[in-house]
PDB file of C-alpha atoms in Angstrom:
ATOM      1  CA  MET A   1       7.848  11.554  -1.369  1.00  0.00           C
ATOM      2  CA  ASP A   2       7.674  10.445  -4.833  1.00  0.00           C
ATOM      3  CA  THR A   3       4.260  11.065  -6.170  1.00  0.00           C
ATOM      4  CA  LEU A   4       2.314  10.803  -9.345  1.00  0.00           C
ATOM      5  CA  ASN A   5      -0.948  12.780  -9.894  1.00  0.00           C
ATOM      6  CA  MET A   6      -3.218  11.724  -7.063  1.00  0.00           C
ATOM      7  CA  GLY A   7      -6.213  13.506  -8.562  1.00  0.00           C
ATOM      8  CA  GLY A   8      -9.650  13.686  -6.940  1.00  0.00           C
ATOM      9  CA  SER A   9     -11.307  12.967 -10.231  1.00  0.00           C
ATOM     10  CA  LEU A  10      -9.721   9.983 -11.495  1.00  0.00           C
ATOM     11  CA  ALA A  11      -9.858   9.171 -14.990  1.00  0.00           C
ATOM     12  CA  PRO A  12     -11.398   5.680 -15.523  1.00  0.00           C
ATOM     13  CA  GLU A  13      -8.052   4.550 -17.161  1.00  0.00           C
ATOM     14  CA  GLU A  14      -6.093   5.137 -14.063  1.00  0.00           C
ATOM     15  CA  PHE A  15      -5.901   3.235 -10.676  1.00  0.00           C
ATOM     16  CA  HIS A  16      -3.809   5.217  -8.134  1.00  0.00           C
ATOM     17  CA  VAL A  17      -1.827   2.913  -5.653  1.00  0.00           C
ATOM     18  CA  PHE A  18       0.043   4.464  -2.534  1.00  0.00           C
ATOM     19  CA  LEU A  19       2.993   2.480  -1.498  1.00  0.00           C
ATOM     20  CA  ALA A  20       4.623   2.920   1.808  1.00  0.00           C
ATOM     21  CA  ASP A  21       7.948   1.145   1.958  1.00  0.00           C
ATOM     22  CA  ASP A  22      11.586   1.790   2.939  1.00  0.00           C
ATOM     23  CA  SER A  23      13.276  -0.711   0.751  1.00  0.00           C
ATOM     24  CA  ASP A  24      14.461   0.614  -2.598  1.00  0.00           C
ATOM     25  CA  ASP A  25      14.607  -3.057  -3.958  1.00  0.00           C
ATOM     26  CA  ASP A  26      10.955  -3.730  -2.785  1.00  0.00           C
ATOM     27  CA  ILE A  27       9.741  -0.424  -4.373  1.00  0.00           C
ATOM     28  CA  VAL A  28      11.368  -1.490  -7.626  1.00  0.00           C
ATOM     29  CA  LEU A  29       9.701  -4.867  -7.436  1.00  0.00           C
ATOM     30  CA  PHE A  30       6.333  -3.295  -6.728  1.00  0.00           C
ATOM     31  CA  ARG A  31       6.576  -0.766  -9.787  1.00  0.00           C
ATOM     32  CA  GLU A  32       7.894  -3.687 -12.069  1.00  0.00           C
ATOM     33  CA  ALA A  33       4.879  -5.755 -10.986  1.00  0.00           C
ATOM     34  CA  PHE A  34       2.484  -2.810 -11.537  1.00  0.00           C
ATOM     35  CA  GLY A  35       3.921  -2.410 -14.954  1.00  0.00           C
ATOM     36  CA  ALA A  36       3.433  -6.082 -15.709  1.00  0.00           C
ATOM     37  CA  ILE A  37      -0.053  -6.076 -14.272  1.00  0.00           C
ATOM     38  CA  ASP A  38      -1.769  -3.077 -15.813  1.00  0.00           C
ATOM     39  CA  SER A  39      -0.491   0.221 -17.467  1.00  0.00           C
ATOM     40  CA  ARG A  40      -3.291   2.112 -15.767  1.00  0.00           C
ATOM     41  CA  ILE A  41      -1.631   1.707 -12.447  1.00  0.00           C
ATOM     42  CA  ARG A  42      -0.175   5.068 -10.969  1.00  0.00           C
ATOM     43  CA  CYS A  43       1.957   4.755  -7.938  1.00  0.00           C
ATOM     44  CA  ALA A  44       3.023   7.399  -5.222  1.00  0.00           C
ATOM     45  CA  VAL A  45       5.639   6.288  -2.641  1.00  0.00           C
ATOM     46  CA  ALA A  46       6.258   7.220   0.955  1.00  0.00           C
ATOM     47  CA  ARG A  47       9.404   5.859   2.641  1.00  0.00           C
ATOM     48  CA  ASN A  48       8.165   5.531   6.180  1.00  0.00           C
ATOM     49  CA  GLY A  49       4.958   5.221   8.178  1.00  0.00           C
ATOM     50  CA  LYS A  50       5.044   8.777   9.409  1.00  0.00           C
ATOM     51  CA  GLU A  51       5.282  10.183   5.818  1.00  0.00           C
ATOM     52  CA  ALA A  52       2.456   7.783   4.758  1.00  0.00           C
ATOM     53  CA  VAL A  53       0.127   8.973   7.533  1.00  0.00           C
ATOM     54  CA  GLU A  54       0.906  12.693   6.860  1.00  0.00           C
ATOM     55  CA  THR A  55       0.369  12.274   3.033  1.00  0.00           C
ATOM     56  CA  LEU A  56      -2.805  10.212   3.208  1.00  0.00           C
ATOM     57  CA  THR A  57      -4.255  12.484   5.855  1.00  0.00           C
ATOM     58  CA  ALA A  58      -3.488  15.535   3.681  1.00  0.00           C
ATOM     59  CA  LEU A  59      -5.008  13.758   0.583  1.00  0.00           C
ATOM     60  CA  LYS A  60      -8.123  12.793   2.613  1.00  0.00           C
ATOM     61  CA  ARG A  61      -8.599  16.393   3.625  1.00  0.00           C
ATOM     62  CA  GLU A  62      -8.317  17.212  -0.153  1.00  0.00           C
ATOM     63  CA  GLY A  63     -10.716  14.581  -1.154  1.00  0.00           C
ATOM     64  CA  ARG A  64      -7.990  12.826  -3.166  1.00  0.00           C
ATOM     65  CA  LEU A  65      -7.445   9.400  -1.737  1.00  0.00           C
ATOM     66  CA  PRO A  66      -5.878   6.631  -3.674  1.00  0.00           C
ATOM     67  CA  ASP A  67      -7.546   3.658  -4.715  1.00  0.00           C
ATOM     68  CA  LEU A  68      -5.543   1.250  -2.748  1.00  0.00           C
ATOM     69  CA  VAL A  69      -2.658   1.591  -0.025  1.00  0.00           C
ATOM     70  CA  LEU A  70       0.081  -1.039   0.046  1.00  0.00           C
ATOM     71  CA  MET A  71       2.036  -0.754   3.339  1.00  0.00           C
ATOM     72  CA  ASP A  72       5.134  -2.509   4.555  1.00  0.00           C
ATOM     73  CA  VAL A  73       5.255  -3.568   8.131  1.00  0.00           C
ATOM     74  CA  ASN A  74       8.816  -2.806   9.064  1.00  0.00           C
ATOM     75  CA  MET A  75       9.753   0.746   8.315  1.00  0.00           C
ATOM     76  CA  PRO A  76      11.700   3.389  10.090  1.00  0.00           C
ATOM     77  CA  VAL A  77      10.252   6.356  11.959  1.00  0.00           C
ATOM     78  CA  LEU A  78       6.785   4.797  12.299  1.00  0.00           C
ATOM     79  CA  ASP A  79       6.123   1.046  11.507  1.00  0.00           C
ATOM     80  CA  GLY A  80       3.259   0.007   9.127  1.00  0.00           C
ATOM     81  CA  CYS A  81       0.847  -1.274  11.820  1.00  0.00           C
ATOM     82  CA  SER A  82       1.130   1.908  13.853  1.00  0.00           C
ATOM     83  CA  ALA A  83       0.566   3.846  10.697  1.00  0.00           C
ATOM     84  CA  VAL A  84      -2.473   1.856   9.859  1.00  0.00           C
ATOM     85  CA  ARG A  85      -3.937   2.380  13.295  1.00  0.00           C
ATOM     86  CA  ILE A  86      -3.409   6.166  13.068  1.00  0.00           C
ATOM     87  CA  LEU A  87      -4.840   6.240   9.746  1.00  0.00           C
ATOM     88  CA  ARG A  88      -7.971   4.271  10.783  1.00  0.00           C
ATOM     89  CA  GLU A  89      -8.684   7.028  13.256  1.00  0.00           C
ATOM     90  CA  GLU A  90      -9.120   9.592  10.424  1.00  0.00           C
ATOM     91  CA  ILE A  91     -10.022   7.342   7.412  1.00  0.00           C
ATOM     92  CA  PRO A  92     -12.747   4.504   7.790  1.00  0.00           C
ATOM     93  CA  LEU A  93     -12.257   1.043   6.467  1.00  0.00           C
ATOM     94  CA  ASP A  94     -14.930   1.618   3.732  1.00  0.00           C
ATOM     95  CA  GLU A  95     -13.140   4.675   2.448  1.00  0.00           C
ATOM     96  CA  LEU A  96      -9.689   3.409   2.031  1.00  0.00           C
ATOM     97  CA  ALA A  97      -8.376  -0.057   1.377  1.00  0.00           C
ATOM     98  CA  ILE A  98      -5.024  -0.789   3.012  1.00  0.00           C
ATOM     99  CA  VAL A  99      -3.260  -3.995   2.307  1.00  0.00           C
ATOM    100  CA  VAL A 100      -0.101  -4.728   4.529  1.00  0.00           C
ATOM    101  CA  PHE A 101       2.887  -6.710   3.201  1.00  0.00           C
ATOM    102  CA  SER A 102       4.927  -8.355   5.725  1.00  0.00           C
ATOM    103  CA  SER A 103       8.059 -10.752   5.525  1.00  0.00           C
ATOM    104  CA  SER A 104       6.530 -12.648   8.549  1.00  0.00           C
ATOM    105  CA  ASP A 105       4.437 -15.627   7.883  1.00  0.00           C
ATOM    106  CA  LEU A 106       3.387 -16.078  11.639  1.00  0.00           C
ATOM    107  CA  LEU A 107      -0.426 -15.901  12.330  1.00  0.00           C
ATOM    108  CA  GLU A 108       0.130 -13.759  15.382  1.00  0.00           C
ATOM    109  CA  ASP A 109       1.767 -11.131  13.250  1.00  0.00           C
ATOM    110  CA  ALA A 110      -1.069 -11.146  10.767  1.00  0.00           C
ATOM    111  CA  GLU A 111      -3.459 -10.826  13.721  1.00  0.00           C
ATOM    112  CA  VAL A 112      -1.769  -7.736  14.858  1.00  0.00           C
ATOM    113  CA  VAL A 113      -2.030  -6.278  11.313  1.00  0.00           C
ATOM    114  CA  TYR A 114      -5.796  -6.852  11.237  1.00  0.00           C
ATOM    115  CA  ARG A 115      -6.473  -5.554  14.764  1.00  0.00           C
ATOM    116  CA  ALA A 116      -4.539  -2.454  13.509  1.00  0.00           C
ATOM    117  CA  GLY A 117      -7.186  -2.044  10.791  1.00  0.00           C
ATOM    118  CA  ALA A 118      -5.752  -3.376   7.707  1.00  0.00           C
ATOM    119  CA  ASN A 119      -8.073  -4.896   5.073  1.00  0.00           C
ATOM    120  CA  ALA A 120      -5.522  -7.754   4.251  1.00  0.00           C
ATOM    121  CA  CYS A 121      -2.192  -8.841   5.109  1.00  0.00           C
ATOM    122  CA  VAL A 122       0.170 -10.520   2.580  1.00  0.00           C
ATOM    123  CA  ARG A 123       3.363 -12.322   2.952  1.00  0.00           C
ATOM    124  CA  LYS A 124       6.199 -10.811   0.835  1.00  0.00           C
ATOM    125  CA  PRO A 125       6.889 -13.476  -1.682  1.00  0.00           C
ATOM    126  CA  ASP A 126      10.417 -14.817  -2.285  1.00  0.00           C
ATOM    127  CA  THR A 127      10.634 -14.804  -6.049  1.00  0.00           C
ATOM    128  CA  TYR A 128       9.738 -12.205  -8.761  1.00  0.00           C
ATOM    129  CA  ASP A 129       7.259 -14.373 -10.358  1.00  0.00           C
ATOM    130  CA  LYS A 130       5.424 -14.880  -7.070  1.00  0.00           C
ATOM    131  CA  TRP A 131       5.779 -11.299  -6.214  1.00  0.00           C
ATOM    132  CA  VAL A 132       3.857 -10.317  -9.420  1.00  0.00           C
ATOM    133  CA  GLU A 133       1.214 -12.955  -8.768  1.00  0.00           C
ATOM    134  CA  ALA A 134       0.550 -11.736  -5.347  1.00  0.00           C
ATOM    135  CA  ILE A 135       0.297  -8.096  -6.284  1.00  0.00           C
ATOM    136  CA  ARG A 136      -1.767  -9.035  -9.151  1.00  0.00           C
ATOM    137  CA  ALA A 137      -4.379 -10.824  -6.777  1.00  0.00           C
ATOM    138  CA  VAL A 138      -4.313  -7.775  -4.651  1.00  0.00           C
ATOM    139  CA  VAL A 139      -4.574  -5.058  -7.167  1.00  0.00           C
ATOM    140  CA  SER A 140      -7.136  -6.998  -9.242  1.00  0.00           C
ATOM    141  CA  PHE A 141      -9.389  -7.305  -6.204  1.00  0.00           C
ATOM    142  CA  TYR A 142      -9.604  -3.710  -5.817  1.00  0.00           C
ATOM    143  CA  LEU A 143      -9.206  -2.541  -9.487  1.00  0.00           C
TER     144      LEU A 143
END
């Protein structure tokens, strides 16, 4: 896992995002978008749902949860919906915001994400500008 200081006592100038995604290209897009949006954003990355669950559960025990979790739906080892479902058993909705990103635009797929316990479901955009716009909207809501 690639981490940046996920401290419990966050400086007001920092906003911590935990990203769970297995795609190197998408990780680069997220990080570039974070940089374009706000220099205060710090990002830690997990490459699959199992790693995300293990890391976030450990951070919860340490009292160091991130400000926002962005989770891909389609990941190896453990998919995003299953990871969200497991996380919600340990971390209530009001303690941790989880936004799931999906390449699907089907209503049924979004319903599965919400039933798993996600705060929101966002379709992965198809252009860089739309990507930055979507991430800006999500991050600014929680920032």
